[in-house]
Amino acid sequence: MTAKRRGAQLAMLTFAVLIVMAAYASVGLAKDGQLPAGMLGYGLGLGGLMLVAYLVLAKFAPWADPLLLPLVTVLNGIGLVMIYRIELGGEERASALNQLIWTGLGIVFFTLTLVVLRDHRLLQRFTYTAAAAGLVLLMLPLVPLLGQNINGARIWVSLGGFSLQPGEFAKLALVVFFAGYLVAKRDVLALAGRRLLFIDLPRARDLGPVLITWVVSLGVLVFERDLGTSLLLFGTFVVMLYIATQRTSWVLIGILLFVGGAFVAGQIFDHVGDRFDVWLNPEKDEYYNREFGGSAQLLGGLFAMGSGGILGTGLGSGSPSLIPLSFSDFIIPAVGEELGLTGLMAILMIYGLIVQRGFRIAIVARDPFTKLLSSGLAFLLAWQVFIIVGGVTNLIPLTGLVTPFMSAGGSALLSNWMLIALLVRMSDAARKPPPQAIQNEGLTQVFQR
Amino acid sequence: MSEFTLLLIRLAFLAMLWFFVIAAVGVIRTDLFGPRTAPAAAARKPAKPAKPQAKPKRGEPKQLIVTGGPLSGTIIDLAEAPITIGRTNDATLVLTDDYASSRHARLFPQDGQWIVEDLGSTNGTYLDRTKVTRPTPVPLGVPIRIGKTVIELRK
């Protein structure tokens, strides 16, 4: 009982672009009392890009979920406006034009993924290739010459003046690997083993992949100083294990391993320990004044959100430029300041809806690989939003991660648009009516596609 | 720009943002409860064969529900088309069961009844406790067992 709902999609997409245009207009009106000169350019740029994405979707995935594209458009657009606004505020490193170009490239990646990958189940054949690709990408920044240390984390690769974060793509490859691996092994993981007290313990040899992922994610944490990605990968793997096997024991084992690992790392490595100090006592002078990883940024963000209050200062009337990195990791406090709690909740709702669409695909899908891949990707997005929003609101220790679709940053935009393309591809397959068998004298079946 | 105008712009923008969220939820709503008006899908398929009766009889099953096994909870809406069950990727219900054959069984409507037919599977299809050897009508709510998977027809 599914319709294509192309009309609803186009209407929502138009609405999304209008919201972004309105956001530009309100920045301009608040700052200089007139409509900003760049508004038409950026608005039409975004509108044109989304029209392209819409046409691609209508051609190559006509049954796709009607909401994914409009929801992402709003997030990407509001991110663009915030960056534009922070750039106007005098931050040289923020560039709305760059972000628009990256968005364009993101649409190109989206299109390529949809055109090349006509059947996502092909990915299942590349389970171990994906694992190898993921690990190579993850380790790439550690290669001497190629890797670069920026802001204390070694997660960048620079190629001829052009820098990328390969880890952003690694996470997609690894989710594909997890899905393929778990489809093949889930019965062994779920059924073999002993029962101790009230949890089912898996066999020692089945623990292998979990331990390997654990070691890899800790390796990322130690050698690349990237807490966020390490938490992201491990959490996603544990949840996918849980979805595949429906065994609570895996979640317990996962949490224990991670907490243990993080605790030990906190004792041994300064940069991990610093995060815990800042998390627990951000107001202490010695942490505030620390040169690297001090709590000034965190407190700045908290105060910004506080000054925004319920309704916010209004777009263009706050001072998000006071928070360091407000255009990338700290874009959520900037949004919280200017749009207030009301606006921030709307943004979080939009993320929630995207994630809901992802899980919906998993429910509708008819084969286990699609179920695992779509729920894994949806969880990856949700978990990433939780880690960064939880970090900037001081709910959990702050780890540097980009806010999907909003933060300035090319690699993250490209990989997240690929993620959406994968979800679109799967929702197309899941919502398409099943092939209908035409009966021919009851003897042979002809399948009509 | 006066403070008051800016306040109005601010509130209008927030209202717009939330209206977008609500509109999105409205689109999802049809997913959960079905469209309010006649579905577009009906207009799309002009070749849809006319039913012998104008309305389905009251006792006729409308859904196939998986009640046991790894896929439990899956619901398939019954239409005119037959439903194939097995491990092959083009089956309507794709099983991952080691005890199921790639084309295991088939369910098809005939004279307002759904008939289950075993397609020569290795481990057999069971309607309640009896092995299905020839096409057999399936009453409502009677479990069909295929390997570890149990399905039944519901209204």
XYZ file of C-alpha atoms in Angstrom:
604
model
C 0.000 0.000 0.000
C 2.679 2.450 -0.911
C 2.371 5.256 -3.360
C 5.331 7.069 -4.833
C 4.278 10.366 -3.256
C 6.402 12.407 -5.617
C 4.068 15.405 -5.165
C 4.513 15.439 -1.408
C 8.245 15.254 -1.918
C 8.360 18.202 -4.305
C 6.134 20.284 -2.023
C 8.260 19.544 1.029
C 11.427 20.262 -0.936
C 10.092 23.646 -2.037
C 9.111 24.384 1.535
C 12.604 23.422 2.681
C 14.266 25.796 0.211
C 11.833 28.561 1.234
C 12.809 28.095 4.883
C 16.453 28.492 3.969
C 15.708 31.637 1.916
C 13.732 33.039 4.858
C 16.687 32.323 7.111
C 19.028 34.247 4.779
C 16.564 37.121 4.628
C 16.267 37.340 8.383
C 20.064 37.370 8.795
C 20.293 40.291 6.371
C 17.385 42.212 7.880
C 18.827 41.896 11.360
C 22.373 42.823 10.368
C 21.960 45.718 7.895
C 18.208 46.248 7.723
C 17.914 45.053 4.133
C 17.767 41.817 2.211
C 21.308 40.469 1.858
C 22.958 40.602 -1.544
C 24.035 36.973 -1.370
C 20.574 35.717 -0.548
C 19.410 35.183 -4.092
C 22.678 33.550 -5.115
C 22.838 31.135 -2.197
C 19.108 30.456 -2.242
C 18.988 29.792 -5.964
C 22.202 27.789 -5.697
C 20.724 25.539 -3.045
C 17.361 25.389 -4.819
C 19.026 24.417 -8.106
C 21.120 21.735 -6.422
C 18.082 20.260 -4.721
C 16.129 20.301 -7.981
C 18.953 18.267 -9.533
C 18.871 15.871 -6.592
C 15.091 15.598 -6.918
C 15.261 14.804 -10.632
C 17.968 12.212 -10.064
C 15.843 10.648 -7.370
C 12.728 10.645 -9.554
C 14.665 8.968 -12.357
C 16.778 6.429 -10.502
C 14.841 5.732 -7.314
C 11.199 6.618 -8.004
C 9.862 4.687 -5.034
C 12.223 6.309 -2.552
C 11.001 7.768 0.686
C 9.539 11.236 0.011
C 10.908 12.840 3.168
C 14.609 12.055 3.238
C 15.654 14.675 0.700
C 13.573 17.621 2.072
C 14.668 16.937 5.656
C 18.328 16.871 4.705
C 17.849 20.021 2.615
C 16.645 21.991 5.627
C 19.591 20.870 7.745
C 22.127 21.544 5.018
C 20.517 24.919 4.270
C 20.389 26.087 7.876
C 24.011 25.011 8.216
C 24.827 27.154 5.177
C 22.995 30.154 6.656
C 24.774 29.796 9.992
C 28.146 29.610 8.283
C 27.258 32.624 6.117
C 26.208 34.469 9.249
C 29.360 33.560 11.165
C 31.429 34.608 8.157
C 29.661 38.009 8.221
C 30.485 38.147 11.924
C 34.157 38.294 11.036
C 35.393 34.707 11.284
C 37.816 34.210 8.378
C 37.868 30.422 8.482
C 34.121 30.147 7.864
C 33.187 30.322 4.212
C 29.610 29.925 3.056
C 30.699 29.809 -0.577
C 33.011 26.861 0.121
C 30.243 25.122 1.959
C 27.886 25.661 -0.993
C 30.498 24.206 -3.348
C 30.914 21.207 -1.059
C 27.132 20.815 -0.972
C 27.217 20.724 -4.770
C 29.892 18.039 -4.650
C 27.761 16.240 -2.069
C 24.896 16.173 -4.574
C 27.317 14.842 -7.187
C 28.289 12.014 -4.810
C 24.611 11.419 -4.041
C 23.869 11.138 -7.764
C 26.857 8.899 -8.446
C 25.923 6.554 -5.613
C 22.350 6.278 -6.876
C 23.369 5.817 -10.513
C 26.197 3.352 -9.948
C 24.576 1.333 -7.190
C 21.359 0.140 -8.815
C 20.913 -2.662 -6.306
C 22.329 -2.115 -2.844
C 22.437 -5.856 -2.192
C 25.517 -5.937 -4.429
C 27.323 -4.429 -1.460
C 26.842 -7.692 0.385
C 29.335 -9.320 -1.971
C 31.970 -6.808 -0.944
C 31.706 -7.443 2.798
C 35.382 -8.074 3.428
C 36.519 -5.640 0.743
C 34.529 -2.991 2.590
C 36.227 -3.978 5.840
C 39.671 -3.651 4.261
C 38.751 -0.344 2.606
C 37.398 0.979 5.885
C 40.495 0.055 7.838
C 42.831 1.485 5.181
C 40.877 4.745 5.126
C 40.927 4.886 8.898
C 44.675 4.346 9.039
C 45.503 6.649 6.129
C 46.178 9.743 8.252
C 48.874 7.818 10.125
C 50.972 7.452 6.954
C 53.912 9.888 7.386
C 53.937 12.632 4.638
C 50.231 12.095 3.841
C 48.693 12.600 7.264
C 48.378 15.956 8.967
C 47.922 17.071 12.541
C 45.241 19.763 12.831
C 44.001 20.974 16.200
C 45.707 18.081 17.958
C 43.954 15.321 16.020
C 45.642 13.366 13.273
C 42.623 12.686 11.092
C 43.453 14.672 7.983
C 45.039 13.622 4.735
C 46.327 16.288 2.430
C 46.767 15.771 -1.266
C 48.171 18.739 -3.151
C 46.739 21.445 -0.933
C 43.441 19.642 -0.690
C 42.634 18.037 2.634
C 40.133 15.346 3.417
C 39.116 13.301 6.441
C 39.165 9.714 5.195
C 37.616 8.555 8.467
C 34.299 10.027 7.343
C 34.184 7.571 4.456
C 35.626 4.753 6.530
C 32.560 4.743 8.728
C 30.273 4.038 5.742
C 32.518 1.205 4.565
C 32.630 -0.263 8.048
C 28.838 -0.188 8.441
C 28.560 -2.077 5.134
C 31.051 -4.604 6.516
C 29.224 -4.951 9.838
C 25.919 -5.540 8.014
C 27.366 -8.145 5.646
C 29.303 -9.897 8.383
C 26.411 -10.031 10.821
C 23.979 -11.387 8.237
C 26.350 -14.301 7.709
C 27.230 -14.895 11.344
C 24.241 -13.859 13.375
C 22.929 -17.327 14.117
C 26.280 -18.419 15.489
C 26.542 -15.232 17.515
C 23.023 -15.542 18.883
C 22.631 -19.226 19.522
C 25.964 -20.817 20.383
C 27.198 -20.215 23.882
C 26.417 -20.754 27.520
C 23.932 -19.090 29.797
C 25.326 -17.552 32.940
C 22.983 -15.997 35.486
C 20.541 -14.151 33.252
C 22.659 -13.340 30.221
C 23.659 -15.523 27.318
C 27.404 -15.601 26.980
C 28.687 -16.023 23.446
C 31.483 -18.423 22.645
C 35.005 -17.067 22.931
C 35.781 -17.478 19.244
C 32.679 -15.536 18.266
C 33.940 -12.626 20.304
C 36.767 -12.187 17.781
C 35.212 -9.520 15.543
C 33.936 -7.567 18.527
C 37.390 -7.544 20.043
C 38.959 -6.553 16.733
C 36.577 -3.599 16.332
C 37.264 -2.678 19.927
C 41.012 -2.737 19.354
C 40.654 -0.746 16.117
C 38.463 1.888 17.707
C 40.848 2.203 20.638
C 43.702 2.405 18.138
C 41.988 5.345 16.467
C 41.545 6.925 19.871
C 45.180 6.527 20.805
C 47.077 7.143 17.594
C 44.858 9.693 15.878
C 43.577 11.320 19.054
C 40.093 11.143 17.642
C 37.758 10.257 20.493
C 34.592 10.984 18.540
C 35.162 8.574 15.658
C 36.256 5.854 18.046
C 33.062 6.163 20.098
C 30.991 6.405 16.914
C 32.343 3.221 15.349
C 32.229 1.112 18.448
C 28.704 2.199 19.419
C 27.403 1.532 15.926
C 28.940 -1.929 15.872
C 27.481 -2.875 19.249
C 24.019 -1.691 18.253
C 24.143 -3.548 14.937
C 25.186 -6.683 16.829
C 22.213 -6.180 19.101
C 19.827 -5.697 16.175
C 21.180 -8.778 14.409
C 21.199 -11.148 17.388
C 18.623 -9.612 19.752
C 20.902 -10.528 22.652
C 21.229 -8.006 25.469
C 24.470 -9.668 26.507
C 26.255 -8.096 23.530
C 25.204 -4.642 24.605
C 26.452 -5.292 28.145
C 29.740 -6.709 26.877
C 30.093 -3.744 24.517
C 29.441 -1.142 27.186
C 31.800 -2.838 29.640
C 34.558 -3.062 27.033
C 34.179 0.567 26.042
C 33.916 1.951 29.551
C 36.911 -0.161 30.567
C 38.901 0.945 27.546
C 38.002 4.600 27.993
C 38.842 4.482 31.701
C 42.257 2.939 31.097
C 42.911 5.382 28.238
C 41.897 8.238 30.532
C 44.495 7.130 33.066
C 47.296 6.610 30.559
C 46.829 9.299 27.912
C 46.695 12.946 28.883
C 44.451 14.115 26.069
C 41.759 11.609 27.041
C 42.046 12.426 30.735
C 41.770 16.151 29.942
C 38.366 15.576 28.364
C 37.092 13.983 31.558
C 38.460 16.834 33.698
C 36.795 19.434 31.494
C 33.558 17.490 31.457
C 33.330 17.201 35.223
C 34.582 20.667 36.235
C 34.411 23.053 33.274
C 34.311 26.091 35.549
C 37.674 25.433 37.228
C 40.260 28.110 36.422
C 43.050 25.693 35.618
C 40.902 23.890 33.021
C 39.454 27.102 31.632
C 42.830 28.612 30.910
C 44.392 25.480 29.477
C 45.790 26.175 26.041
C 44.693 22.982 24.257
C 41.368 21.331 25.068
C 40.451 23.890 27.698
C 36.897 24.414 28.785
C 36.626 27.971 27.405
C 35.015 26.704 24.210
C 32.554 24.488 26.034
C 31.561 27.223 28.489
C 31.294 29.727 25.633
C 28.848 27.395 23.944
C 26.846 26.881 27.127
C 26.609 30.631 27.725
C 25.618 31.210 24.103
C 22.763 28.743 24.415
C 21.821 30.332 27.729
C 21.668 33.798 26.222
C 19.514 32.402 23.413
C 16.919 31.233 25.899
C 13.607 29.856 24.724
C 13.089 31.912 21.566
C 16.675 32.821 20.694
C 18.203 36.177 19.850
C 17.040 35.898 16.260
C 19.156 35.038 13.231
C 21.879 37.636 12.815
C 21.389 39.218 16.241
C 23.474 36.908 18.402
C 27.247 36.766 18.619
C 28.193 33.189 17.743
C 31.621 34.341 16.567
C 32.639 34.469 20.235
C 32.659 30.677 20.438
C 35.784 29.142 18.945
C 34.970 26.861 15.987
C 31.317 27.925 16.025
C 31.117 27.131 12.301
C 32.161 23.503 12.654
C 32.065 21.455 15.861
C 30.191 24.139 17.775
C 27.504 24.987 15.253
C 24.805 23.589 17.550
C 25.411 26.223 20.283
C 25.432 28.885 17.557
C 22.039 27.666 16.339
C 20.883 27.422 19.941
C 21.852 31.032 20.550
C 20.127 32.491 17.509
C 17.091 30.217 17.226
C 16.748 29.409 20.902
C 15.516 26.194 22.450
C 12.498 26.247 20.119
C 14.647 26.276 17.002
C 17.161 23.779 18.346
C 14.359 21.354 19.192
C 13.008 21.705 15.646
C 16.482 20.882 14.282
C 16.763 17.864 16.559
C 13.264 16.770 15.508
C 14.386 16.914 11.886
C 17.347 14.659 12.702
C 14.942 12.408 14.568
C 12.661 12.200 11.548
C 15.552 11.253 9.257
C 16.527 8.504 11.688
C 12.915 7.369 11.911
C 12.795 7.094 8.124
C 15.926 4.957 8.256
C 14.453 2.559 10.791
C 11.220 2.535 8.832
C 13.163 1.237 5.823
C 14.548 -1.498 8.046
C 11.040 -2.512 9.088
C 9.635 -2.556 5.569
C 12.667 -4.219 3.967
C 12.277 -7.874 3.172
C 15.834 -9.142 3.397
C 18.121 -9.123 6.427
C 21.046 -7.344 4.766
C 18.881 -4.326 3.928
C 17.411 -4.375 7.416
C 20.830 -4.329 9.049
C 22.397 -1.835 6.675
C 19.570 0.690 6.910
C 19.199 0.444 10.661
C 22.990 0.649 10.998
C 23.196 3.793 8.868
C 20.236 5.376 10.667
C 21.803 4.620 14.011
C 25.160 5.943 12.827
C 23.523 9.301 12.100
C 21.575 9.335 15.369
C 24.612 8.359 17.405
C 26.744 11.008 15.750
C 24.170 13.699 16.544
C 23.956 12.420 20.113
C 27.719 12.431 20.611
C 28.204 15.984 19.363
C 25.049 17.525 20.841
C 25.655 15.680 24.111
C 29.230 16.936 24.012
C 28.476 20.611 23.473
C 25.727 20.563 26.100
C 28.149 18.879 28.547
C 26.001 15.796 28.962
C 28.910 13.551 27.988
C 32.614 14.378 27.625
C 33.116 16.542 24.557
C 34.626 14.771 21.570
C 35.212 16.472 18.281
C 32.726 15.310 15.682
C 30.973 17.262 12.988
C 27.249 17.839 13.198
C 25.980 15.942 10.156
C 25.007 18.244 7.238
C 25.389 21.447 9.253
C 29.036 21.871 10.217
C 31.479 23.334 7.751
C 33.594 20.552 6.331
C 33.778 18.900 2.965
C 34.483 15.271 3.781
C 31.641 15.046 6.263
C 29.160 16.578 3.819
C 30.225 14.218 1.034
C 30.042 11.109 3.178
C 26.721 12.088 4.731
C 25.201 12.705 1.310
C 26.419 9.230 0.340
C 24.770 7.877 3.472
C 21.501 9.503 2.432
C 21.905 8.112 -1.080
C 22.255 4.614 0.393
C 19.125 5.123 2.503
C 17.262 6.432 -0.559
C 18.381 3.420 -2.599
C 17.223 1.034 0.105
C 13.910 2.800 0.652
C 13.314 2.611 -3.083
C 13.886 -1.144 -2.992
C 11.822 -1.589 0.144
C 8.815 0.436 -0.968
C 8.729 -0.847 -4.529
C 5.860 -3.320 -4.930
C 7.247 -6.865 -5.034
C 7.678 -8.402 -8.467
C 4.386 -9.929 -9.489
C 4.360 -13.466 -10.732
C 2.137 -13.923 -13.758
C 0.623 -17.334 -13.805
C 1.090 -19.199 -16.995
C -0.926 -22.419 -16.957
C 0.270 -22.925 -13.418
C 3.496 -24.470 -14.630
C 6.073 -21.763 -15.161
C 6.298 -18.420 -13.479
C 7.280 -15.329 -15.359
C 8.522 -12.501 -13.165
C 7.672 -9.019 -14.258
C 9.836 -6.223 -12.972
C 14.713 47.746 11.536
C 12.853 48.211 14.762
C 13.153 45.746 17.596
C 9.507 44.863 17.190
C 9.784 43.937 13.503
C 12.812 41.799 14.279
C 10.858 40.026 17.000
C 8.068 39.311 14.547
C 10.531 37.983 11.950
C 12.098 35.788 14.614
C 8.784 34.312 15.703
C 7.647 33.866 12.107
C 10.817 31.962 11.262
C 10.467 29.640 14.242
C 6.825 29.046 13.371
C 7.860 28.215 9.811
C 10.477 25.743 11.025
C 7.988 23.967 13.254
C 5.361 24.009 10.545
C 7.870 22.170 8.361
C 8.372 19.540 11.059
C 4.615 19.119 11.441
C 4.143 18.846 7.679
C 6.826 16.159 7.608
C 5.047 14.279 10.368
C 1.858 14.607 8.330
C 3.563 12.879 5.405
C 4.717 10.102 7.723
C 1.226 9.764 9.147
C -0.089 8.269 5.917
C 2.607 5.649 6.283
C 1.166 4.533 9.572
C -2.567 4.871 9.089
C -2.934 4.785 5.319
C -3.955 7.675 3.088
C -7.167 9.493 3.893
C -8.291 9.604 0.280
C -8.209 6.901 -2.346
C -4.625 5.720 -2.867
C -2.731 6.956 -5.864
C -1.571 3.397 -6.408
C -5.019 2.393 -7.595
C -4.951 4.945 -10.389
C -1.438 3.935 -11.350
C -2.290 0.374 -12.233
C -4.989 0.473 -14.894
C -4.361 -3.174 -15.768
C -5.407 -4.283 -12.310
C -7.840 -7.155 -12.871
C -11.372 -6.479 -11.746
C -12.400 -8.494 -8.748
C -15.270 -10.920 -9.209
C -17.013 -9.385 -6.226
C -17.241 -5.648 -5.750
C -16.228 -5.919 -2.105
C -14.091 -8.534 -0.423
C -16.105 -10.885 1.696
C -15.958 -10.244 5.381
C -14.154 -13.427 6.262
C -11.400 -12.862 3.732
C -7.828 -12.491 5.027
C -6.116 -9.147 4.402
C -2.670 -9.635 5.887
C 0.017 -12.226 6.213
C 1.812 -11.990 9.530
C 5.041 -13.699 10.497
C 4.534 -14.877 14.062
C 7.678 -16.890 14.663
C 11.289 -17.083 13.542
C 13.827 -14.355 12.794
C 11.428 -12.295 10.659
C 8.623 -12.301 13.221
C 6.564 -9.138 13.191
C 6.788 -8.710 9.428
C 3.446 -7.936 7.838
C 2.637 -8.340 4.160
C -0.614 -6.934 2.790
C -2.452 -9.460 0.693
C -3.538 -8.325 -2.734
C -4.360 -10.303 -5.830
C -0.806 -11.400 -6.437
C 0.469 -14.735 -5.202
C 3.093 -14.694 -2.464
C 6.248 -16.702 -2.805
C 8.245 -17.729 0.234
C 11.833 -18.916 0.223
C 15.462 -17.992 0.494
C 15.828 -16.543 -2.988
C 16.062 -12.784 -3.188
C 13.074 -12.377 -5.471
C 10.659 -14.136 -3.141
C 7.962 -11.967 -1.603
C 9.018 -13.116 1.851
C 12.761 -13.688 1.882
C 13.759 -16.184 4.567
C 17.237 -16.623 5.986
C 16.389 -19.923 7.473
C 18.794 -22.805 6.862
C 15.825 -25.170 6.934
C 14.012 -23.385 4.117
C 14.516 -24.058 0.411
C 15.186 -21.243 -2.032
C 11.693 -21.556 -3.511
C 9.898 -23.144 -0.644
C 6.195 -22.474 -0.836
C 3.608 -20.343 -2.534
C 0.358 -18.790 -1.355
C -2.214 -17.785 -3.918
C -5.835 -16.659 -3.876
C -8.541 -18.760 -5.463
C -12.275 -18.072 -5.203
C -11.807 -15.875 -2.184
C -9.628 -18.399 -0.388
C -5.880 -18.474 0.001
C -4.222 -21.717 -0.972
C -0.798 -22.854 0.204
C 1.300 -24.994 -2.092
C 4.647 -26.568 -1.327
C 7.072 -26.013 -4.211
C 9.029 -29.214 -3.674
C 10.923 -28.013 -0.633
C 13.437 -30.231 1.144
C 12.047 -29.931 4.630
C 8.391 -29.496 3.849
C 5.676 -26.985 4.675
C 3.322 -27.663 7.557
C -0.196 -26.324 7.888
C -0.793 -26.519 11.621
C 0.557 -30.069 12.268
C -0.011 -31.675 8.889
C 2.485 -31.683 6.063
C 1.252 -29.924 2.957
C 1.431 -32.379 0.079
C -1.078 -30.852 -2.313
C -2.419 -27.272 -2.597
C -4.497 -26.790 0.551
C -6.790 -23.898 1.560
C -5.524 -21.916 4.533
C -8.089 -20.926 7.184
C -7.619 -17.679 9.098
C -5.205 -17.800 12.014
C -3.884 -21.301 11.368
C -0.075 -21.330 11.526
C 1.949 -22.362 8.497
C 5.430 -23.581 9.469
C 8.383 -23.281 7.142
C 11.614 -24.225 8.860
C 11.809 -21.972 11.902
C 9.391 -19.430 10.461
C 5.708 -19.431 11.337
C 3.252 -17.349 9.346
C -0.483 -16.948 9.541
C -3.244 -15.127 7.717
C -5.176 -12.443 9.545
C -8.094 -10.235 8.712
